[in-house]
Short mmCIF file of C-alpha atoms in Angstrom, two decimals:
data_model
loop_
_atom_site.label_atom_id
_atom_site.label_comp_id
_atom_site.label_asym_id
_atom_site.label_seq_id
_atom_site.Cartn_x
_atom_site.Cartn_y
_atom_site.Cartn_z
CA MET W 29 91.26 -47.71 118.48
CA LYS W 30 91.92 -43.99 117.88
CA ARG W 31 95.61 -44.66 117.11
CA TYR W 32 94.59 -47.31 114.57
CA PHE W 33 92.25 -44.82 112.83
CA ILE W 34 94.98 -42.15 112.51
CA ILE W 35 97.46 -44.62 111.04
CA THR W 36 94.84 -45.81 108.58
CA ALA W 37 94.08 -42.19 107.50
CA ILE W 38 97.76 -41.45 106.91
CA CYS W 39 98.16 -44.59 104.81
CA LEU W 40 95.15 -43.65 102.74
CA SER W 41 96.54 -40.12 102.20
CA LEU W 42 99.91 -41.45 101.09
CA ASN W 43 98.20 -43.89 98.78
CA SER W 44 96.23 -41.00 97.27
CA LEU W 45 99.41 -38.92 96.68
CA SER W 46 101.09 -41.91 95.11
CA SER W 47 98.16 -42.45 92.76
CA TYR W 48 97.71 -38.87 91.53
CA ALA W 49 101.22 -37.29 92.06
CA GLN W 50 99.66 -33.82 92.45
CA VAL W 51 99.64 -31.60 95.53
CA GLY W 52 97.09 -28.89 96.20
CA MET W 53 98.01 -26.40 98.89
CA THR W 54 94.67 -24.54 98.95
CA THR W 55 92.54 -26.81 96.82
CA ASN W 56 91.26 -30.35 97.07
CA ASN W 57 91.28 -30.68 93.29
CA PRO W 58 94.81 -29.84 92.03
CA ASN W 59 95.37 -29.51 88.30
CA LYS W 60 96.41 -32.92 87.00
CA ASP W 61 99.25 -31.41 84.92
CA SER W 62 100.80 -29.57 87.88
CA ALA W 63 103.14 -30.90 90.53
CA LEU W 64 101.98 -28.15 92.90
CA ASP W 65 98.71 -26.23 92.62
CA LEU W 66 98.43 -23.08 94.79
CA ASN W 67 94.98 -22.01 93.56
CA THR W 68 91.93 -21.98 95.78
CA THR W 69 89.12 -24.37 94.96
CA ASN W 70 86.83 -21.62 93.67
CA GLY W 71 89.66 -19.67 91.96
CA THR W 72 89.40 -16.58 94.18
CA ASN W 73 93.04 -16.26 95.26
CA THR W 74 94.09 -13.54 97.66
CA LYS W 75 97.65 -14.68 98.19
CA GLY W 76 100.69 -14.80 95.93
CA LEU W 77 103.85 -16.86 95.58
CA LEU W 78 106.80 -15.23 97.33
CA LEU W 79 110.06 -16.36 95.72
CA PRO W 80 113.18 -16.85 97.84
CA LYS W 81 115.05 -13.54 98.12
CA VAL W 82 118.76 -13.82 97.40
CA ALA W 83 121.59 -11.46 96.63
CA LEU W 84 123.11 -12.46 93.28
CA THR W 85 126.61 -11.21 92.48
CA ALA W 86 126.70 -11.54 88.69
CA ILE W 87 124.87 -13.28 85.84
CA ASN W 88 127.72 -15.70 85.28
CA VAL W 89 128.26 -16.51 88.98
CA ALA W 90 126.06 -19.11 90.74
CA SER W 91 126.56 -17.55 94.20
CA PRO W 92 124.91 -17.60 96.67
CA MET W 93 123.93 -20.99 95.24
CA SER W 94 126.59 -23.66 95.14
CA ALA W 95 126.18 -24.26 91.40
CA HIS W 96 124.11 -23.27 88.37
CA VAL W 97 120.95 -25.39 88.23
CA ALA W 98 118.66 -25.16 85.23
CA GLY W 99 115.15 -24.08 86.25
CA MET W 100 116.18 -22.44 89.55
CA GLN W 101 114.16 -19.26 90.09
CA VAL W 102 114.80 -16.49 92.63
CA TYR W 103 114.14 -12.85 93.37
CA ASN W 104 117.42 -10.96 93.32
CA THR W 105 117.78 -8.10 95.81
CA ALA W 106 121.24 -6.87 94.82
CA THR W 107 122.74 -4.50 92.27
CA ALA W 108 126.08 -6.08 91.49
CA GLY W 109 128.51 -7.13 88.79
CA SER W 110 129.59 -5.08 85.80
CA GLY W 111 129.12 -4.90 82.04
CA VAL W 112 127.17 -7.74 80.45
CA ASN W 113 127.29 -9.72 83.72
CA ALA W 114 125.62 -7.05 85.88
CA VAL W 115 122.47 -7.87 87.86
CA THR W 116 119.77 -5.60 89.26
CA PRO W 117 116.83 -6.30 91.60
CA GLY W 118 114.17 -8.49 90.00
CA GLU W 119 113.22 -12.05 89.12
CA TYR W 120 115.88 -14.32 87.63
CA TYR W 121 115.92 -17.91 86.47
CA ASN W 122 118.91 -20.11 85.78
CA ASP W 123 119.44 -21.89 82.45
CA GLY W 124 122.14 -24.19 83.83
CA SER W 125 125.06 -21.90 83.06
CA LYS W 126 123.95 -18.39 84.01
CA TRP W 127 121.18 -16.29 85.54
CA ILE W 128 118.65 -14.72 83.16
CA ARG W 129 116.28 -11.94 84.08
CA SER W 130 112.75 -13.28 83.66
CA GLU W 131 110.61 -10.18 83.90
CA GLY W 132 109.54 -8.52 80.64
CA ASP W 133 109.75 -4.82 79.80
CA ASN W 134 109.71 -2.47 76.80
CA LEU W 135 113.24 -3.44 75.68
CA GLY W 136 114.79 -0.37 77.25
CA ASN W 137 117.94 -0.28 79.38
CA HIS W 138 119.14 -3.71 78.27
CA ILE W 139 122.66 -5.05 78.16
CA ALA W 140 122.75 -7.76 75.51
CA THR W 141 124.42 -11.03 76.41
CA GLN W 142 124.26 -12.56 72.94
CA THR W 143 123.89 -11.60 69.28
CA LEU W 144 120.47 -10.25 68.28
CA ASN W 145 119.42 -12.23 65.22
CA MET W 146 116.54 -10.54 63.41
CA ALA W 147 116.36 -13.37 60.81
CA ASN W 148 113.88 -12.13 58.19
CA ASN W 149 112.35 -9.48 60.45
CA ASN W 150 112.82 -5.73 60.21
CA ILE W 151 113.29 -2.92 62.72
CA THR W 152 110.74 -0.22 61.94
CA GLY W 153 109.68 3.08 63.40
CA ALA W 154 113.03 3.83 65.03
CA ALA W 155 113.55 7.56 65.48
CA ASN W 156 117.29 7.18 66.10
CA ILE W 157 119.71 4.27 66.15
CA SER W 158 122.88 5.11 68.08
CA THR W 159 126.05 3.02 67.86
CA GLN W 160 127.74 5.08 70.58
CA THR W 161 131.11 3.36 71.00
CA ALA W 162 130.27 0.31 68.88
CA THR W 163 132.28 -0.46 65.74
CA ILE W 164 130.37 -0.70 62.47
CA ALA W 165 131.42 -3.82 60.59
CA LYS W 166 133.27 -3.93 57.31
CA GLY W 167 131.13 -4.16 54.19
CA THR W 168 130.93 -6.76 51.48
CA ASP W 169 133.96 -5.21 49.78
CA ASN W 170 135.93 -5.65 53.04
CA GLY W 171 136.42 -1.90 53.16
CA THR W 172 137.05 -0.45 56.59
CA PRO W 173 134.90 2.58 57.55
CA ALA W 174 137.01 5.71 57.98
CA THR W 175 136.36 9.33 58.85
CA GLY W 176 134.41 10.95 56.04
CA TYR W 177 133.43 7.64 54.39
CA VAL W 178 129.83 7.03 53.37
CA VAL W 179 127.73 3.94 52.70
CA THR W 180 127.63 3.48 48.93
CA ALA W 181 125.59 0.26 48.64
CA ALA W 182 124.06 -2.66 50.50
CA ASP W 183 123.51 -6.28 49.54
CA ASN W 184 120.35 -8.34 50.12
CA SER W 185 121.61 -9.38 53.55
CA GLY W 186 121.99 -5.78 54.68
CA ASN W 187 125.81 -5.75 54.53
CA VAL W 188 127.02 -2.28 53.65
CA VAL W 189 129.79 -1.11 51.33
CA TRP W 190 131.85 1.81 52.57
CA GLY W 191 133.68 4.26 50.36
CA ALA W 192 135.27 7.68 50.24
CA PRO W 193 132.92 10.29 48.71
CA ASN W 194 135.18 10.58 45.64
CA THR W 195 134.53 6.91 44.78
CA MET W 196 130.75 7.23 44.55
CA ILE W 197 129.06 6.87 41.17
CA GLY W 198 128.69 10.25 39.45
CA THR W 199 131.19 12.06 41.65
CA ILE W 200 134.48 13.54 40.49
CA SER W 201 137.42 11.33 41.38
CA ASN W 202 140.13 13.52 39.85
CA VAL W 203 140.84 16.72 37.90
CA LEU W 204 144.00 16.85 35.78
CA GLU W 205 145.49 19.85 33.96
CA TYR W 206 148.40 19.89 31.53
CA PHE W 207 150.13 22.86 29.84
CA GLY W 208 152.27 23.09 26.74
CA SER W 209 155.78 24.43 27.30
CA GLY W 210 158.26 25.89 24.86
CA LYS W 211 157.46 27.64 21.58
CA VAL W 212 156.38 25.23 18.84
CA SER W 213 156.74 26.34 15.18
CA ILE W 214 154.69 24.31 12.66
CA PRO W 215 155.39 24.73 8.94
CA VAL W 216 152.58 24.35 6.40
CA ASN W 217 151.34 20.78 5.91
CA ASN W 218 153.00 19.63 9.13
CA GLN W 219 151.63 18.47 12.51
CA LYS W 220 153.37 18.74 15.89
CA SER W 221 152.50 18.20 19.56
CA VAL W 222 151.66 21.43 21.40
CA VAL W 223 150.82 19.65 24.68
CA SER W 224 153.09 16.64 24.93
CA LEU W 225 151.83 13.11 25.61
CA GLN W 226 150.54 12.92 29.20
CA THR W 227 149.84 9.70 31.14
CA PHE W 228 147.29 9.33 33.94
CA THR W 229 145.31 6.56 35.65
CA VAL W 230 141.63 6.13 36.52
CA PRO W 231 140.68 4.09 39.63
CA ARG W 232 137.49 2.55 38.25
CA LEU W 233 135.16 2.56 35.24
CA SER W 234 134.86 6.27 34.46
CA THR W 235 133.51 8.99 32.22
CA LEU W 236 136.01 11.65 31.09
CA VAL W 237 135.24 15.23 30.16
CA ILE W 238 138.28 16.56 28.30
CA THR W 239 138.64 20.22 27.30
CA SER W 240 141.49 21.73 25.30
CA SER W 241 142.57 25.14 24.06
CA ALA W 242 145.42 26.41 21.93
CA LEU W 243 146.42 29.74 20.36
CA GLY W 244 148.01 29.66 16.92
CA THR W 245 149.72 32.88 15.76
CA PRO W 246 151.41 33.79 12.45
CA ALA W 247 155.16 33.18 12.53
CA ASN W 248 155.87 36.06 10.10
CA ASN W 249 154.43 39.50 9.35
CA GLY W 250 152.01 39.48 6.48
CA ALA W 251 151.63 35.70 6.58
CA PRO W 252 148.17 34.77 7.92
CA VAL W 253 147.70 31.22 9.12
CA GLN W 254 145.00 28.63 9.54
CA GLY W 255 144.80 24.97 10.50
CA SER W 256 143.42 22.51 13.02
CA VAL W 257 144.05 21.47 16.63
CA ASP W 258 143.45 17.78 17.33
CA LEU W 259 142.87 16.09 20.69
CA TYR W 260 144.22 12.55 21.01
CA PHE W 261 143.11 10.04 23.64
CA ASP W 262 145.03 6.78 23.98
CA GLY W 263 146.69 7.51 20.62
CA ASN W 264 143.44 8.11 18.72
CA LYS W 265 142.13 11.47 17.50
CA VAL W 266 138.81 12.10 19.24
CA ILE W 267 138.00 15.70 18.22
CA SER W 268 139.35 18.37 15.85
CA SER W 269 138.92 22.16 15.95
CA PHE W 270 139.75 25.00 13.55
CA TYR W 271 142.08 27.98 14.16
CA SER W 272 143.15 31.05 12.16
CA GLY W 273 145.35 34.08 12.73
CA ALA W 274 146.49 37.26 10.96
CA ASP W 275 148.49 40.50 11.51
CA ALA W 276 147.06 43.30 13.60
CA PRO W 277 145.87 46.15 11.34
CA SER W 278 147.82 48.97 13.00
CA GLY W 279 150.97 47.16 13.97
CA SER W 280 150.53 48.30 17.57
CA LEU W 281 149.24 44.92 18.64
CA TRP W 282 150.78 41.50 18.21
CA ARG W 283 149.53 39.26 15.45
CA LEU W 284 145.81 38.57 15.98
CA SER W 285 144.49 35.11 16.81
CA ASN W 286 141.72 33.48 18.83
CA PHE W 287 141.98 30.54 21.18
CA CYS W 288 140.85 27.34 19.52
CA THR W 289 138.85 25.33 22.10
CA SER W 290 137.15 21.95 22.19
CA GLU W 291 135.37 19.61 24.61
CA LYS W 292 135.00 15.85 24.39
CA VAL W 293 133.03 13.42 26.59
CA ILE W 294 134.37 9.85 26.64
CA GLN W 295 132.37 7.18 28.44
CA ASN W 296 133.18 3.67 29.68
CA VAL W 297 136.85 4.39 30.23
CA ALA W 298 138.31 1.28 31.83
CA THR W 299 140.33 1.20 35.03
CA GLY W 300 144.03 1.66 34.34
CA THR W 301 146.50 3.91 32.52
CA HIS W 302 145.49 6.30 29.69
CA THR W 303 147.07 9.10 27.68
CA VAL W 304 146.08 12.50 26.26
CA GLU W 305 147.91 14.71 23.78
CA LEU W 306 147.18 17.93 21.84
CA ARG W 307 148.56 18.20 18.31
CA ALA W 308 148.30 21.16 15.91
CA LYS W 309 148.40 21.09 12.11
CA SER W 310 149.21 23.99 9.77
CA TRP W 311 147.12 24.29 6.61
CA TYR W 312 148.53 27.63 5.47
CA ASN W 313 151.90 29.25 6.24
CA THR W 314 153.92 28.64 9.41
CA THR W 315 152.06 28.81 12.76
CA VAL W 316 153.54 29.33 16.24
CA PHE W 317 152.04 27.87 19.44
CA ASN W 318 152.94 28.27 23.15
CA THR W 319 154.23 31.80 22.63
CA ASP W 320 155.66 33.58 25.67
CA PRO W 321 154.00 37.04 25.54
CA PHE W 322 156.68 38.66 27.70
CA SER W 323 159.71 37.50 25.73
CA ASP W 324 157.93 38.23 22.43
CA SER W 325 157.10 41.77 23.61
CA TRP W 326 153.33 41.65 23.63
CA ASN W 327 152.14 45.05 24.82
CA GLY W 328 151.77 45.12 28.61
CA ALA W 329 152.86 41.51 29.15
CA THR W 330 154.89 40.68 32.26
CA SER W 331 157.18 37.80 33.15
CA GLY W 332 154.33 36.31 35.21
CA ASP W 333 152.18 35.78 32.10
CA THR W 334 154.02 32.72 30.82
CA GLN W 335 150.85 30.56 30.71
CA ALA W 336 148.65 33.21 29.10
CA LEU W 337 149.17 31.89 25.56
CA ALA W 338 150.07 28.30 26.40
CA SER W 339 148.12 25.36 25.02
CA ARG W 340 146.35 23.30 27.68
CA ILE W 341 144.31 20.16 28.37
CA THR W 342 141.96 19.63 31.33
CA VAL W 343 140.67 16.15 32.18
CA VAL W 344 137.77 15.73 34.63
CA VAL W 345 137.27 12.12 35.76
CA PHE W 346 133.77 11.08 36.85
CA ASN W 347 133.08 7.73 38.53
CA GLN W 348 130.75 5.65 36.41
#
């Protein structure tokens, strides 16, 4: 009779498990959505769940398991592996292809295993962001960062544009200087080049600041001169300045003149090749430019003063 009662009880228990499909280890009323409920009936637990302790060898290695199984959870006791595949003691679960550390922290001391996609979110409040040995990507202009380069722009996606400091808007990309050579004698009502046609290029849309100076002296004693000095850019006269000269009163000094100077700002200069030239015109008597003070016996002049009286043009190129 006793044996019959035990068999009947077991059958009833199995029938109950089959009907509800839940198991309660410390409760007679397991949660209906759980396969295994470890809570006490009154909810006052004093025990925890102790995961199997294993020694993992690397994130990408299933060992000591025979294969990766999605949902497998263990407590790793080992510090092993290297780089992105390293493991340290703590809880891990398996996603079917690798082990993933399951415990949360404050994001410190992480080795990323995949790309961090911030989507439309921002990183704020960062005191310092260090790339250490990481390579910063090329920008939208496909320019490669180099020593001394700076970020000049960014698009709406956060892609940066790298450039050398001399390519930034408002900075000077080049300074050019040209001198006249050889004495130039200009008869009245004539015009000649005192700084010959010079060709240069600009790398991008630019603003030019062009300055010029020239010294016109009388060709003959007792023959004062006057006229104009004209600056040409790309074959067009852009500014004109007045000059005059006369004999020195005592004869102890060379014929008196003053440098004729000008400055011209030209904006929206397109990328490409351009020209500058300085031409002088005589209104009265014959004028001489690009005089060599040493060979013409100016008082105190030396052979090293060849540029002292030379005509000149300076071009400063600003990125626009």
